Short mmCIF file of C-alpha atoms in Angstrom, two decimals:
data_model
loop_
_atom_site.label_atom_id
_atom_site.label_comp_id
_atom_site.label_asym_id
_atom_site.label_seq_id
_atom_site.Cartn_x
_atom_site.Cartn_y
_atom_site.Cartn_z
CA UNK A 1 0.18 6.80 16.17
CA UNK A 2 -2.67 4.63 15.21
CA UNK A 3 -2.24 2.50 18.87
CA UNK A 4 -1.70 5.60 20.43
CA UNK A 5 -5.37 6.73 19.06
CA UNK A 6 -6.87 3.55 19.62
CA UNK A 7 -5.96 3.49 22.93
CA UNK A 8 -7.36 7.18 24.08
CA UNK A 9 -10.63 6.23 22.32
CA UNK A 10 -10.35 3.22 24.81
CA UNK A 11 -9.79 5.62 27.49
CA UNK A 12 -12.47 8.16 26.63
CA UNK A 13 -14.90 4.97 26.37
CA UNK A 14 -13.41 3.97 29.94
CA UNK A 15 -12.28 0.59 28.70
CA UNK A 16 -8.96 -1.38 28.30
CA UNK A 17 -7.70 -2.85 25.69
CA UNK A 18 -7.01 -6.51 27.28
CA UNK A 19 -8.34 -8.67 24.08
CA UNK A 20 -7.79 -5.65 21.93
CA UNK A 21 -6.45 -7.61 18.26
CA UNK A 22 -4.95 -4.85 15.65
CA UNK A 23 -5.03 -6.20 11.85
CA UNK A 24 -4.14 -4.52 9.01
CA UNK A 25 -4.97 -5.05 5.60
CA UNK A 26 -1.92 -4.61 3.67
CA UNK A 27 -0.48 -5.13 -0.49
CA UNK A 28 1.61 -7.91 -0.55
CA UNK A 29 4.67 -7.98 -3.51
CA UNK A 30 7.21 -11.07 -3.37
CA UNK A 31 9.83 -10.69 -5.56
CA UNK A 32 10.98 -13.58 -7.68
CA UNK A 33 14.92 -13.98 -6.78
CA UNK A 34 16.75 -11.65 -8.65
CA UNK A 35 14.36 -9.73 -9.26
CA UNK A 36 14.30 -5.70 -8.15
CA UNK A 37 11.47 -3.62 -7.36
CA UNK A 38 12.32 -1.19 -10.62
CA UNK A 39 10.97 -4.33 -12.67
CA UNK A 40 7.98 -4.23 -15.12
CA UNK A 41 6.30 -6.98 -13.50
CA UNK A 42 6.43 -5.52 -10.18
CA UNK A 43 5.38 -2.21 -10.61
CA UNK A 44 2.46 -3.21 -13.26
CA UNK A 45 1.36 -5.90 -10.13
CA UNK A 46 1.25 -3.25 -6.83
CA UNK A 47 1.20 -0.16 -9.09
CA UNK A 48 -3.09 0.49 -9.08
CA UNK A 49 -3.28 -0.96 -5.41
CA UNK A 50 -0.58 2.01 -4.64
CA UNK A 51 -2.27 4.58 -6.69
CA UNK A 52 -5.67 4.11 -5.35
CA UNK A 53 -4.53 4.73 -2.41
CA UNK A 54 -2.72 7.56 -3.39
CA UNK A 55 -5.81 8.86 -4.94
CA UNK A 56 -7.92 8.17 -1.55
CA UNK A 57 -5.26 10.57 0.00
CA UNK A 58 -5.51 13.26 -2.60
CA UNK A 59 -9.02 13.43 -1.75
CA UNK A 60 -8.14 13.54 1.98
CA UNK A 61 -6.09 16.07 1.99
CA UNK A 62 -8.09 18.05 0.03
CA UNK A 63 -11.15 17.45 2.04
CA UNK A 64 -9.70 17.41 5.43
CA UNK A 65 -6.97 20.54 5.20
CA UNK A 66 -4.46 18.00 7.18
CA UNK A 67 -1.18 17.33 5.69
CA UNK A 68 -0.38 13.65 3.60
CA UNK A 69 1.23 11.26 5.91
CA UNK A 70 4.60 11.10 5.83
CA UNK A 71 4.81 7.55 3.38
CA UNK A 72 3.79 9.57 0.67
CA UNK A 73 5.62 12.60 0.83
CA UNK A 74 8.34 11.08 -1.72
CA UNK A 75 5.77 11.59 -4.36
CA UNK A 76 3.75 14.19 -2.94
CA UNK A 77 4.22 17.40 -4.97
CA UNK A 78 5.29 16.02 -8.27
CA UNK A 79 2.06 13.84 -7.79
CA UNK A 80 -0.27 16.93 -7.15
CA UNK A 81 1.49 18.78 -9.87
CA UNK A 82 1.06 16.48 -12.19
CA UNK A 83 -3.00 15.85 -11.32
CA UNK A 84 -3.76 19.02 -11.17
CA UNK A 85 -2.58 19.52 -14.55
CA UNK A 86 -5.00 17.28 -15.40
CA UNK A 87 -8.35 19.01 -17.50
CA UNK A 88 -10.70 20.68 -14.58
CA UNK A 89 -13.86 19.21 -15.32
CA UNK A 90 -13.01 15.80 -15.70
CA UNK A 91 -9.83 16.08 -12.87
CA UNK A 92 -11.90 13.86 -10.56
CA UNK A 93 -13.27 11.23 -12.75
CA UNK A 94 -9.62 10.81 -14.16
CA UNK A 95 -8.35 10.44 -10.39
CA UNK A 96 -10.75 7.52 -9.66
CA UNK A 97 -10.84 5.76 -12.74
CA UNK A 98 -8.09 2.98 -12.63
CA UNK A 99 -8.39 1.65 -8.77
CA UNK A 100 -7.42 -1.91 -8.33
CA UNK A 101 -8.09 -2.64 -12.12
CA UNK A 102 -5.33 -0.96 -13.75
CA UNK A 103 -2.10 1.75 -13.44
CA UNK A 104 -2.51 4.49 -15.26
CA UNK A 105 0.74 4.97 -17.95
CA UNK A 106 0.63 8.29 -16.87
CA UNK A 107 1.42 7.81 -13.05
CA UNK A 108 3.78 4.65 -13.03
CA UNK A 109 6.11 6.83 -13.20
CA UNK A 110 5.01 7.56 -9.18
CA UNK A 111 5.62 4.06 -8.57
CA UNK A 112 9.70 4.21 -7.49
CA UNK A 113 10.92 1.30 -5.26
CA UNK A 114 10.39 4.09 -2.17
CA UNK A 115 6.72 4.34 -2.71
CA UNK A 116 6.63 0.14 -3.32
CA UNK A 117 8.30 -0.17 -0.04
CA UNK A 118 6.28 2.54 1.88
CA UNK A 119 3.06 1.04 0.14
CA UNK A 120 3.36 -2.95 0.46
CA UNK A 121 5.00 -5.66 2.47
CA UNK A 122 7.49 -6.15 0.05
CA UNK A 123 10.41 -7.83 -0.82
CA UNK A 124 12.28 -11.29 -0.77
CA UNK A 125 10.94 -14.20 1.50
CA UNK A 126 13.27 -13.45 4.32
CA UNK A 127 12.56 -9.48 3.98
CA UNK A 128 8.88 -10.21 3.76
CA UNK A 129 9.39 -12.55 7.11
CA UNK A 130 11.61 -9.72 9.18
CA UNK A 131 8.95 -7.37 7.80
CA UNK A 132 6.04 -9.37 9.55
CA UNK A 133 7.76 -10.32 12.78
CA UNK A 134 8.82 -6.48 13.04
CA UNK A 135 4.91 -5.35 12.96
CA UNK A 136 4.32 -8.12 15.65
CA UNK A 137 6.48 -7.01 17.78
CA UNK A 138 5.02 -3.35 17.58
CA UNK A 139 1.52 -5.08 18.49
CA UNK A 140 0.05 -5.98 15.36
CA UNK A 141 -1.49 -9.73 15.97
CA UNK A 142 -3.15 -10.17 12.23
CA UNK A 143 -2.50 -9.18 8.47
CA UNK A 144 -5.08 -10.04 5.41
CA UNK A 145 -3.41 -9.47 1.80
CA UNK A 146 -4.78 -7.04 -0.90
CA UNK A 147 -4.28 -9.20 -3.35
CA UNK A 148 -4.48 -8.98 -7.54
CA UNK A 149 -7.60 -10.86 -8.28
CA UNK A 150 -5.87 -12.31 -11.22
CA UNK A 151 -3.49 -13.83 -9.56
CA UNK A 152 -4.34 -14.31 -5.82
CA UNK A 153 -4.51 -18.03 -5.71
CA UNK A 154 -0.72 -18.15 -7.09
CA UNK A 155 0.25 -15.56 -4.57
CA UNK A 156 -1.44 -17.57 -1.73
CA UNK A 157 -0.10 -20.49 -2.89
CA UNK A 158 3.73 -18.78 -2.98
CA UNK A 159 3.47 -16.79 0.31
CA UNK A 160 2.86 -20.26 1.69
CA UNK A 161 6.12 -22.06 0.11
CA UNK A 162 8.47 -19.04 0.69
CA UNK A 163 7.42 -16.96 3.55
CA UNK A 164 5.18 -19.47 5.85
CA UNK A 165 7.64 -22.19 5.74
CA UNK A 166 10.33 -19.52 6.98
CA UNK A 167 8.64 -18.07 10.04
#
């Protein structure tokens, strides 16, 4: 879909889109072996990255009248339920209020191994790698990392070892 946009804009503009690069900024979760996305440290790490931008879509939908894209349907309705039984006059403030600094104990339950996956690049080294090549080979030719400030160098640092040394 999002080619397919970029690519009539191209054609309204009357261009092509030789030298064209699509990036995408993207959360990034590595899970240490063993590990599952239903554990504490994983949904505490991608969980405000996920609901900020389930809070950005909120607003979307509300503002724009279209429907929520189909990633985020698994938590649509209990999601809305649950926010808009949130007090009225301070609904909005209480939507915005964690982003990227904190999840909310209220909506981690929204975080389910789905959303993780529908959310983030996520996964072991080898699922992160098939993950990567996958998006090249539907045209993307970049990715940059939304990564926890806290612990971004370690993250760098581990991408590298498992994931860079495997491509």
């Amino acid at each position: 879909d999002v080619m397919a946009n970029v690519k009539k804009g191209a054609d309204k503009a009357g261009r092509t889109l030789a030298g064209f690069e699509t990036w995408a900024l993207a959360n990034l979760l590595m899970l240490e072996k063993g590990e599952t996305l239903e554990s504490e440290r994983v949904v505490a790490e991608c969980g405000p990255a996920i609901m900020a931008n389930v809070h950005y879509l909120v607003d979307f939908v509300r503002e724009t009248g279209r429907e929520p894209p189909a990633y985020v349907l698994p938590i649509w309705e209990e999601y809305m339920a649950f926010h808009m039984s949130r007090d009225e006059a301070t609904r909005h403030q209480k939507l915005h209020e964690s982003h990227y600094s904190y999840l909310d104990p209220d909506e981690a339950r929204f975080i389910t191994p789905e959303i993780i996956r529908n959310f983030c690049i996520a996964g072991q080294p080898e699922e992160i790698r098939d993950r990567l090549r996958d998006l090249e080979s539907q045209g993307l030719d970049g990715i940059a990392f939304s990564l926890p400030l806290e612990k971004m160098y370690r993250q760098i640092e581990d991408f590298s070892r498992r994931v860079m040394r495997i491509m």
